[in-house]
PDB file of C-alpha atoms and ligand atoms in Angstrom:
ATOM      1  CA  MET B   1      62.388  92.209 102.030  1.00  0.00           C
ATOM      2  CA  ILE B   2      58.924  90.967 102.887  1.00  0.00           C
ATOM      3  CA  ARG B   3      56.000  91.945 100.752  1.00  0.00           C
ATOM      4  CA  THR B   4      52.324  91.080 100.940  1.00  0.00           C
ATOM      5  CA  CYS B   5      50.504  91.501  97.634  1.00  0.00           C
ATOM      6  CA  GLY B   6      46.715  91.687  97.610  1.00  0.00           C
ATOM      7  CA  LEU B   7      46.437  89.515 100.716  1.00  0.00           C
ATOM      8  CA  SER B   8      42.765  88.744 101.401  1.00  0.00           C
ATOM      9  CA  LYS B   9      41.187  86.529 104.008  1.00  0.00           C
ATOM     10  CA  SER B  10      37.563  86.009 105.034  1.00  0.00           C
ATOM     11  CA  PHE B  11      35.996  83.900 107.738  1.00  0.00           C
ATOM     12  CA  GLY B  12      32.463  83.104 106.588  1.00  0.00           C
ATOM     13  CA  ALA B  13      30.911  86.385 105.485  1.00  0.00           C
ATOM     14  CA  LYS B  14      33.457  88.437 107.420  1.00  0.00           C
ATOM     15  CA  ARG B  15      36.213  89.887 105.246  1.00  0.00           C
ATOM     16  CA  VAL B  16      39.112  90.351 107.650  1.00  0.00           C
ATOM     17  CA  LEU B  17      41.878  91.205 105.162  1.00  0.00           C
ATOM     18  CA  ASP B  18      40.865  93.008 102.003  1.00  0.00           C
ATOM     19  CA  SER B  19      43.735  93.106  99.539  1.00  0.00           C
ATOM     20  CA  VAL B  20      46.500  94.093 101.936  1.00  0.00           C
ATOM     21  CA  ASP B  21      49.686  95.387 100.281  1.00  0.00           C
ATOM     22  CA  LEU B  22      52.605  95.946 102.615  1.00  0.00           C
ATOM     23  CA  THR B  23      56.343  96.066 102.031  1.00  0.00           C
ATOM     24  CA  VAL B  24      59.017  95.819 104.707  1.00  0.00           C
ATOM     25  CA  ALA B  25      62.523  96.427 103.409  1.00  0.00           C
ATOM     26  CA  THR B  26      65.446  94.354 104.631  1.00  0.00           C
ATOM     27  CA  GLY B  27      66.620  95.804 107.939  1.00  0.00           C
ATOM     28  CA  GLU B  28      63.517  97.935 108.332  1.00  0.00           C
ATOM     29  CA  SER B  29      61.288  97.880 111.411  1.00  0.00           C
ATOM     30  CA  LEU B  30      57.548  98.104 110.696  1.00  0.00           C
ATOM     31  CA  CYS B  31      54.897  98.455 113.397  1.00  0.00           C
ATOM     32  CA  VAL B  32      51.373  97.341 112.485  1.00  0.00           C
ATOM     33  CA  ILE B  33      48.677  98.920 114.608  1.00  0.00           C
ATOM     34  CA  GLY B  34      44.899  98.662 114.546  1.00  0.00           C
ATOM     35  CA  GLN B  35      41.912  98.308 116.812  1.00  0.00           C
ATOM     36  CA  SER B  36      41.167  94.974 118.431  1.00  0.00           C
ATOM     37  CA  GLY B  37      39.692  92.535 115.975  1.00  0.00           C
ATOM     38  CA  THR B  38      40.910  94.331 112.828  1.00  0.00           C
ATOM     39  CA  GLY B  39      42.959  91.390 111.652  1.00  0.00           C
ATOM     40  CA  LYS B  40      46.533  92.073 112.826  1.00  0.00           C
ATOM     41  CA  SER B  41      46.968  88.511 114.064  1.00  0.00           C
ATOM     42  CA  VAL B  42      45.376  87.113 110.922  1.00  0.00           C
ATOM     43  CA  LEU B  43      47.827  89.172 108.846  1.00  0.00           C
ATOM     44  CA  LEU B  44      50.730  87.812 110.905  1.00  0.00           C
ATOM     45  CA  LYS B  45      49.447  84.241 110.534  1.00  0.00           C
ATOM     46  CA  CYS B  46      49.098  84.671 106.769  1.00  0.00           C
ATOM     47  CA  ILE B  47      52.693  85.922 106.548  1.00  0.00           C
ATOM     48  CA  LEU B  48      53.901  82.999 108.669  1.00  0.00           C
ATOM     49  CA  GLY B  49      51.869  80.517 106.622  1.00  0.00           C
ATOM     50  CA  LEU B  50      49.727  79.535 109.596  1.00  0.00           C
ATOM     51  CA  GLU B  51      46.598  80.757 107.772  1.00  0.00           C
ATOM     52  CA  ARG B  52      46.108  80.296 104.064  1.00  0.00           C
ATOM     53  CA  PRO B  53      44.970  83.559 102.417  1.00  0.00           C
ATOM     54  CA  ASP B  54      41.981  83.384 100.052  1.00  0.00           C
ATOM     55  CA  ALA B  55      43.872  85.553  97.596  1.00  0.00           C
ATOM     56  CA  GLY B  56      47.222  87.256  97.257  1.00  0.00           C
ATOM     57  CA  GLN B  57      50.671  86.115  98.231  1.00  0.00           C
ATOM     58  CA  VAL B  58      53.633  86.788 100.467  1.00  0.00           C
ATOM     59  CA  LEU B  59      57.001  87.434  98.853  1.00  0.00           C
ATOM     60  CA  TRP B  60      60.316  87.112 100.638  1.00  0.00           C
ATOM     61  CA  ASN B  61      63.231  88.745  98.836  1.00  0.00           C
ATOM     62  CA  GLY B  62      61.133  88.866  95.698  1.00  0.00           C
ATOM     63  CA  GLN B  63      60.160  85.170  95.649  1.00  0.00           C
ATOM     64  CA  PRO B  64      56.980  83.488  96.888  1.00  0.00           C
ATOM     65  CA  LEU B  65      57.734  82.691 100.522  1.00  0.00           C
ATOM     66  CA  ASP B  66      58.993  79.141 100.886  1.00  0.00           C
ATOM     67  CA  ARG B  67      57.715  78.239 104.344  1.00  0.00           C
ATOM     68  CA  ALA B  68      60.350  75.607 105.121  1.00  0.00           C
ATOM     69  CA  ARG B  69      63.242  77.946 104.296  1.00  0.00           C
ATOM     70  CA  PHE B  70      61.576  80.894 105.984  1.00  0.00           C
ATOM     71  CA  MET B  71      60.937  78.997 109.220  1.00  0.00           C
ATOM     72  CA  ALA B  72      64.667  78.501 109.658  1.00  0.00           C
ATOM     73  CA  ARG B  73      65.344  82.233 109.291  1.00  0.00           C
ATOM     74  CA  PHE B  74      62.706  83.884 111.428  1.00  0.00           C
ATOM     75  CA  GLY B  75      62.356  84.534 115.142  1.00  0.00           C
ATOM     76  CA  MET B  76      59.260  85.403 117.100  1.00  0.00           C
ATOM     77  CA  LEU B  77      58.482  86.995 120.423  1.00  0.00           C
ATOM     78  CA  PHE B  78      55.007  85.820 121.337  1.00  0.00           C
ATOM     79  CA  GLN B  79      52.515  87.851 123.307  1.00  0.00           C
ATOM     80  CA  GLY B  80      52.935  86.645 126.922  1.00  0.00           C
ATOM     81  CA  ALA B  81      56.344  85.146 125.967  1.00  0.00           C
ATOM     82  CA  ALA B  82      54.812  81.626 125.562  1.00  0.00           C
ATOM     83  CA  LEU B  83      57.702  79.816 127.220  1.00  0.00           C
ATOM     84  CA  PHE B  84      57.603  76.020 127.506  1.00  0.00           C
ATOM     85  CA  ASP B  85      56.741  75.384 131.165  1.00  0.00           C
ATOM     86  CA  SER B  86      58.616  72.100 131.379  1.00  0.00           C
ATOM     87  CA  LEU B  87      61.903  73.494 130.032  1.00  0.00           C
ATOM     88  CA  SER B  88      64.382  75.605 131.978  1.00  0.00           C
ATOM     89  CA  VAL B  89      65.242  79.144 130.899  1.00  0.00           C
ATOM     90  CA  TRP B  90      68.317  78.168 128.891  1.00  0.00           C
ATOM     91  CA  GLN B  91      66.489  75.210 127.304  1.00  0.00           C
ATOM     92  CA  ASN B  92      63.721  77.581 126.212  1.00  0.00           C
ATOM     93  CA  VAL B  93      66.213  79.993 124.683  1.00  0.00           C
ATOM     94  CA  ALA B  94      68.116  77.169 122.999  1.00  0.00           C
ATOM     95  CA  PHE B  95      65.007  75.308 121.831  1.00  0.00           C
ATOM     96  CA  ARG B  96      65.812  75.493 118.135  1.00  0.00           C
ATOM     97  CA  LEU B  97      69.582  75.365 118.566  1.00  0.00           C
ATOM     98  CA  ARG B  98      69.370  72.014 120.380  1.00  0.00           C
ATOM     99  CA  GLN B  99      67.890  70.444 117.254  1.00  0.00           C
ATOM    100  CA  ARG B 100      71.194  70.911 115.459  1.00  0.00           C
ATOM    101  CA  MET B 101      73.979  71.159 118.047  1.00  0.00           C
ATOM    102  CA  ASP B 102      75.054  69.613 121.332  1.00  0.00           C
ATOM    103  CA  ASP B 103      73.812  71.010 124.637  1.00  0.00           C
ATOM    104  CA  ARG B 104      77.168  72.481 125.645  1.00  0.00           C
ATOM    105  CA  ARG B 105      77.273  74.738 122.568  1.00  0.00           C
ATOM    106  CA  ALA B 106      73.561  75.479 122.677  1.00  0.00           C
ATOM    107  CA  ARG B 107      73.765  76.491 126.344  1.00  0.00           C
ATOM    108  CA  ALA B 108      76.741  78.794 125.675  1.00  0.00           C
ATOM    109  CA  ILE B 109      74.781  80.594 122.932  1.00  0.00           C
ATOM    110  CA  ALA B 110      71.706  80.770 125.186  1.00  0.00           C
ATOM    111  CA  LEU B 111      73.750  82.389 127.981  1.00  0.00           C
ATOM    112  CA  ASP B 112      75.137  84.896 125.498  1.00  0.00           C
ATOM    113  CA  LYS B 113      71.620  85.815 124.286  1.00  0.00           C
ATOM    114  CA  LEU B 114      70.370  86.039 127.879  1.00  0.00           C
ATOM    115  CA  ALA B 115      73.183  88.484 128.613  1.00  0.00           C
ATOM    116  CA  ARG B 116      72.170  90.488 125.523  1.00  0.00           C
ATOM    117  CA  VAL B 117      68.666  90.957 126.962  1.00  0.00           C
ATOM    118  CA  GLY B 118      70.051  91.936 130.373  1.00  0.00           C
ATOM    119  CA  LEU B 119      69.653  88.629 132.220  1.00  0.00           C
ATOM    120  CA  ALA B 120      72.454  87.118 134.304  1.00  0.00           C
ATOM    121  CA  SER B 121      73.569  83.537 133.820  1.00  0.00           C
ATOM    122  CA  ASP B 122      72.282  82.564 137.272  1.00  0.00           C
ATOM    123  CA  ILE B 123      68.714  82.449 135.961  1.00  0.00           C
ATOM    124  CA  ALA B 124      69.607  79.950 133.224  1.00  0.00           C
ATOM    125  CA  ASP B 125      68.499  76.937 135.239  1.00  0.00           C
ATOM    126  CA  LEU B 126      65.292  78.470 136.631  1.00  0.00           C
ATOM    127  CA  MET B 127      61.928  77.277 135.348  1.00  0.00           C
ATOM    128  CA  PRO B 128      59.491  79.737 133.670  1.00  0.00           C
ATOM    129  CA  ALA B 129      57.153  79.653 136.697  1.00  0.00           C
ATOM    130  CA  GLN B 130      59.953  81.209 138.767  1.00  0.00           C
ATOM    131  CA  LEU B 131      60.223  84.302 136.530  1.00  0.00           C
ATOM    132  CA  SER B 132      58.475  87.672 136.763  1.00  0.00           C
ATOM    133  CA  GLY B 133      56.475  88.831 133.723  1.00  0.00           C
ATOM    134  CA  GLY B 134      59.269  91.181 132.667  1.00  0.00           C
ATOM    135  CA  MET B 135      61.920  88.482 132.974  1.00  0.00           C
ATOM    136  CA  ALA B 136      59.775  86.006 131.034  1.00  0.00           C
ATOM    137  CA  LYS B 137      59.424  88.575 128.252  1.00  0.00           C
ATOM    138  CA  ARG B 138      63.212  88.994 128.146  1.00  0.00           C
ATOM    139  CA  VAL B 139      63.676  85.230 127.996  1.00  0.00           C
ATOM    140  CA  GLY B 140      61.160  85.146 125.128  1.00  0.00           C
ATOM    141  CA  LEU B 141      63.198  87.852 123.416  1.00  0.00           C
ATOM    142  CA  ALA B 142      66.432  85.899 123.929  1.00  0.00           C
ATOM    143  CA  ARG B 143      64.714  82.857 122.363  1.00  0.00           C
ATOM    144  CA  ALA B 144      63.518  84.974 119.418  1.00  0.00           C
ATOM    145  CA  ILE B 145      67.097  86.025 118.607  1.00  0.00           C
ATOM    146  CA  ALA B 146      68.847  82.772 119.566  1.00  0.00           C
ATOM    147  CA  ASP B 147      69.279  81.592 116.005  1.00  0.00           C
ATOM    148  CA  ASP B 148      70.310  85.002 114.584  1.00  0.00           C
ATOM    149  CA  PRO B 149      67.115  85.395 112.547  1.00  0.00           C
ATOM    150  CA  ALA B 150      66.883  87.484 109.398  1.00  0.00           C
ATOM    151  CA  VAL B 151      63.276  88.434 110.193  1.00  0.00           C
ATOM    152  CA  ILE B 152      61.832  88.928 113.676  1.00  0.00           C
ATOM    153  CA  PHE B 153      58.137  89.205 114.581  1.00  0.00           C
ATOM    154  CA  PHE B 154      57.108  90.846 117.825  1.00  0.00           C
ATOM    155  CA  ASP B 155      53.491  90.175 118.783  1.00  0.00           C
ATOM    156  CA  GLU B 156      52.343  92.858 121.235  1.00  0.00           C
ATOM    157  CA  PRO B 157      55.724  92.867 122.998  1.00  0.00           C
ATOM    158  CA  THR B 158      54.752  95.307 125.762  1.00  0.00           C
ATOM    159  CA  THR B 159      51.276  93.981 126.606  1.00  0.00           C
ATOM    160  CA  GLY B 160      50.983  93.223 130.317  1.00  0.00           C
ATOM    161  CA  LEU B 161      54.076  95.198 131.327  1.00  0.00           C
ATOM    162  CA  ASP B 162      54.161  98.389 133.388  1.00  0.00           C
ATOM    163  CA  PRO B 163      55.387 101.490 131.484  1.00  0.00           C
ATOM    164  CA  ILE B 164      58.933 101.309 132.844  1.00  0.00           C
ATOM    165  CA  ARG B 165      59.410  97.654 131.897  1.00  0.00           C
ATOM    166  CA  ALA B 166      57.604  98.243 128.614  1.00  0.00           C
ATOM    167  CA  ARG B 167      60.017 101.011 127.606  1.00  0.00           C
ATOM    168  CA  ALA B 168      62.972  98.836 128.633  1.00  0.00           C
ATOM    169  CA  ILE B 169      61.722  96.043 126.343  1.00  0.00           C
ATOM    170  CA  ASP B 170      61.198  98.582 123.544  1.00  0.00           C
ATOM    171  CA  ALA B 171      64.763  99.846 123.941  1.00  0.00           C
ATOM    172  CA  LEU B 172      66.097  96.283 123.878  1.00  0.00           C
ATOM    173  CA  ILE B 173      64.112  95.456 120.746  1.00  0.00           C
ATOM    174  CA  ARG B 174      65.270  98.637 119.013  1.00  0.00           C
ATOM    175  CA  GLY B 175      68.889  97.936 119.958  1.00  0.00           C
ATOM    176  CA  ILE B 176      68.737  94.329 118.776  1.00  0.00           C
ATOM    177  CA  VAL B 177      67.049  95.187 115.483  1.00  0.00           C
ATOM    178  CA  THR B 178      69.570  97.950 114.758  1.00  0.00           C
ATOM    179  CA  GLU B 179      72.548  95.818 115.783  1.00  0.00           C
ATOM    180  CA  THR B 180      71.580  92.694 113.860  1.00  0.00           C
ATOM    181  CA  GLY B 181      70.118  94.388 110.785  1.00  0.00           C
ATOM    182  CA  ALA B 182      67.120  92.063 111.047  1.00  0.00           C
ATOM    183  CA  THR B 183      63.857  92.942 109.359  1.00  0.00           C
ATOM    184  CA  ALA B 184      61.254  93.469 112.087  1.00  0.00           C
ATOM    185  CA  ILE B 185      57.470  93.387 112.089  1.00  0.00           C
ATOM    186  CA  THR B 186      55.774  94.363 115.341  1.00  0.00           C
ATOM    187  CA  ILE B 187      52.071  94.077 116.099  1.00  0.00           C
ATOM    188  CA  THR B 188      51.180  96.556 118.819  1.00  0.00           C
ATOM    189  CA  HIS B 189      48.530  98.814 120.332  1.00  0.00           C
ATOM    190  CA  ASP B 190      51.202 100.761 122.170  1.00  0.00           C
ATOM    191  CA  MET B 191      52.011 104.013 120.380  1.00  0.00           C
ATOM    192  CA  ALA B 192      54.903 104.807 122.752  1.00  0.00           C
ATOM    193  CA  SER B 193      56.356 101.471 121.748  1.00  0.00           C
ATOM    194  CA  CYS B 194      55.908 102.311 118.050  1.00  0.00           C
ATOM    195  CA  ARG B 195      57.939 105.473 118.452  1.00  0.00           C
ATOM    196  CA  ILE B 196      60.884 103.529 119.866  1.00  0.00           C
ATOM    197  CA  ILE B 197      60.740 100.298 117.888  1.00  0.00           C
ATOM    198  CA  GLY B 198      59.478 101.393 114.493  1.00  0.00           C
ATOM    199  CA  ASP B 199      60.909 103.036 111.420  1.00  0.00           C
ATOM    200  CA  ARG B 200      57.465 102.888 109.815  1.00  0.00           C
ATOM    201  CA  VAL B 201      53.945 102.466 111.100  1.00  0.00           C
ATOM    202  CA  ALA B 202      51.020 100.936 109.203  1.00  0.00           C
ATOM    203  CA  LEU B 203      47.417 101.190 110.374  1.00  0.00           C
ATOM    204  CA  LEU B 204      45.131  98.265 109.569  1.00  0.00           C
ATOM    205  CA  ALA B 205      41.461  99.292 109.523  1.00  0.00           C
ATOM    206  CA  ASP B 206      38.483  97.567 107.918  1.00  0.00           C
ATOM    207  CA  GLY B 207      40.793  95.003 106.397  1.00  0.00           C
ATOM    208  CA  ARG B 208      42.902  97.564 104.565  1.00  0.00           C
ATOM    209  CA  ILE B 209      46.057  99.568 105.162  1.00  0.00           C
ATOM    210  CA  ALA B 210      44.572 102.941 106.098  1.00  0.00           C
ATOM    211  CA  HIS B 211      47.950 104.577 106.701  1.00  0.00           C
ATOM    212  CA  ASP B 212      51.556 103.662 106.008  1.00  0.00           C
ATOM    213  CA  GLY B 213      54.338 106.125 106.740  1.00  0.00           C
ATOM    214  CA  PRO B 214      57.475 106.947 108.716  1.00  0.00           C
ATOM    215  CA  VAL B 215      57.162 106.905 112.502  1.00  0.00           C
ATOM    216  CA  ALA B 216      58.758 110.354 112.487  1.00  0.00           C
ATOM    217  CA  ASP B 217      55.659 111.698 110.697  1.00  0.00           C
ATOM    218  CA  MET B 218      53.005 109.901 112.692  1.00  0.00           C
ATOM    219  CA  ASP B 219      51.930 112.903 114.757  1.00  0.00           C
ATOM    220  CA  ARG B 220      50.925 114.642 111.536  1.00  0.00           C
ATOM    221  CA  ALA B 221      48.952 111.717 110.075  1.00  0.00           C
ATOM    222  CA  PRO B 222      45.194 112.323 110.316  1.00  0.00           C
ATOM    223  CA  ALA B 223      44.464 108.591 110.019  1.00  0.00           C
ATOM    224  CA  LEU B 224      46.439 107.963 113.228  1.00  0.00           C
ATOM    225  CA  ALA B 225      44.826 110.724 115.279  1.00  0.00           C
ATOM    226  CA  GLY B 226      42.405 108.322 116.963  1.00  0.00           C
ATOM    227  CA  PHE B 227      45.246 106.097 118.087  1.00  0.00           C
ATOM    228  CA  LEU B 228      47.257 109.017 119.360  1.00  0.00           C
ATOM    229  CA  GLY B 229      44.259 110.278 121.334  1.00  0.00           C
ATOM    230  CA  ILE B 230      44.260 113.695 119.712  1.00  0.00           C
ATOM    231  CA  PRO B 231      41.650 115.423 117.543  1.00  0.00           C
ATOM    232  CA  SER B 232      42.187 114.905 113.821  1.00  0.00           C
ATOM    233  CA  ALA B 233      41.951 118.609 113.051  1.00  0.00           C
ATOM    234  CA  GLY B 234      45.299 120.302 113.674  1.00  0.00           C
ATOM    235  CA  VAL B 235      46.960 117.020 114.535  1.00  0.00           C
ATOM    236  CA  GLY B 236      50.443 118.443 114.119  1.00  0.00           C
ATOM    237  CA  ASP B 237      49.745 121.441 116.378  1.00  0.00           C
ATOM    238  CA  HIS B 238      48.474 119.251 119.194  1.00  0.00           C
ATOM    239  CA  ALA B 239      51.378 116.880 118.838  1.00  0.00           C
ATOM    240  CA  ARG B 240      53.905 119.646 119.202  1.00  0.00           C
TER     241      ARG B 240
HETATM  242  N1  LIG I 301      40.187  81.022 112.760  1.00  0.00           N
HETATM  243  C1  LIG I 301      39.247  81.971 112.758  1.00  0.00           C
HETATM  244  N2  LIG I 301      37.949  81.666 112.500  1.00  0.00           N
HETATM  245  C2  LIG I 301      36.994  82.621 112.459  1.00  0.00           C
HETATM  246  N3  LIG I 301      37.224  83.928 112.689  1.00  0.00           N
HETATM  247  C3  LIG I 301      38.484  84.287 112.950  1.00  0.00           C
HETATM  248  C4  LIG I 301      39.561  83.349 113.010  1.00  0.00           C
HETATM  249  N4  LIG I 301      40.714  84.020 113.288  1.00  0.00           N
HETATM  250  C5  LIG I 301      40.373  85.317 113.414  1.00  0.00           C
HETATM  251  N5  LIG I 301      39.034  85.480 113.216  1.00  0.00           N
HETATM  252  C6  LIG I 301      38.325  86.756 113.239  1.00  0.00           C
HETATM  253  O1  LIG I 301      39.064  87.683 112.477  1.00  0.00           O
HETATM  254  C7  LIG I 301      38.978  88.981 113.059  1.00  0.00           C
HETATM  255  C8  LIG I 301      40.366  89.526 113.267  1.00  0.00           C
HETATM  256  O2  LIG I 301      41.001  88.794 114.321  1.00  0.00           O
HETATM  257  P1  LIG I 301      42.484  89.094 114.801  1.00  0.00           P
HETATM  258  O3  LIG I 301      42.772  88.146 115.907  1.00  0.00           O
HETATM  259  O4  LIG I 301      43.394  89.084 113.640  1.00  0.00           O
HETATM  260  O5  LIG I 301      42.351  90.575 115.371  1.00  0.00           O
HETATM  261  P2  LIG I 301      43.500  91.481 116.001  1.00  0.00           P
HETATM  262  O6  LIG I 301      43.536  92.744 115.214  1.00  0.00           O
HETATM  263  O7  LIG I 301      44.760  90.708 116.098  1.00  0.00           O
HETATM  264  O8  LIG I 301      42.889  91.758 117.446  1.00  0.00           O
HETATM  265  P3  LIG I 301      43.599  91.995 118.869  1.00  0.00           P
HETATM  266  O9  LIG I 301      44.286  93.319 118.769  1.00  0.00           O
HETATM  267  O10 LIG I 301      42.459  92.037 119.829  1.00  0.00           O
HETATM  268  O11 LIG I 301      44.549  90.851 119.104  1.00  0.00           O
HETATM  269  C9  LIG I 301      38.158  88.834 114.344  1.00  0.00           C
HETATM  270  O12 LIG I 301      36.828  89.207 114.058  1.00  0.00           O
HETATM  271  C10 LIG I 301      38.258  87.358 114.636  1.00  0.00           C
HETATM  272  O13 LIG I 301      37.105  86.915 115.320  1.00  0.00           O
END
């Protein structure tokens, strides 16, 4: 379980996070949505320990998050995949594995993870520049799950993809999260993606959690009407 308690962060006079309380149960998939500039990335960085909050804390399984231990147990799919240009596909996927096992074993695991995301072994020796955007995203996903993480972060996983490839990535993410039982936190603007990936959706607005509820109920949540592109009055009627 991951829990943020009273997480606050300002930059100068700008209060970006204002006492954010969020809980993600073990094995649960939470999507965090919010307009551009509302602090989703700052929230993610605070959870990952890349930004120090001004107040509040992050708990992992009930204890203050120990960054060193956590880093070994989390995976991340970066926006734009963020592959290392100078490493081949399999070397990207096996990046962390190679720090603790020989290349033969690491490559075998990388090929297995590539297969899991729908990529054939013949791309293993390609370089990132030779991949399409959709393939690069899949390679990024294979890297995120290479070390069987307990917690996976997906940062805008469908940004830059056409709707067909976006839904395919969503389905892969949902399948992987369900299969592995990993806890998942996804930052996204894509409501179609939320419906597939998420169990719960939280809306970050003005530094606070303005809505937090099951994805199944999101069409009836007035706070989400703006994101769903429907009038807030009679939200449920329009959604049906
Ligand atoms: N290191 C920093 N120094 C100063 N301001 C920052 C810093 N990091 C983020 N901010 C500010 O915090 C606010 C929230 O930024 P953040 O990147 O978290 O937004 P976001 O919700 O992720 O946006 P987007 O959806 O466009 O990625 C913005 O106003 C941004 O300018």
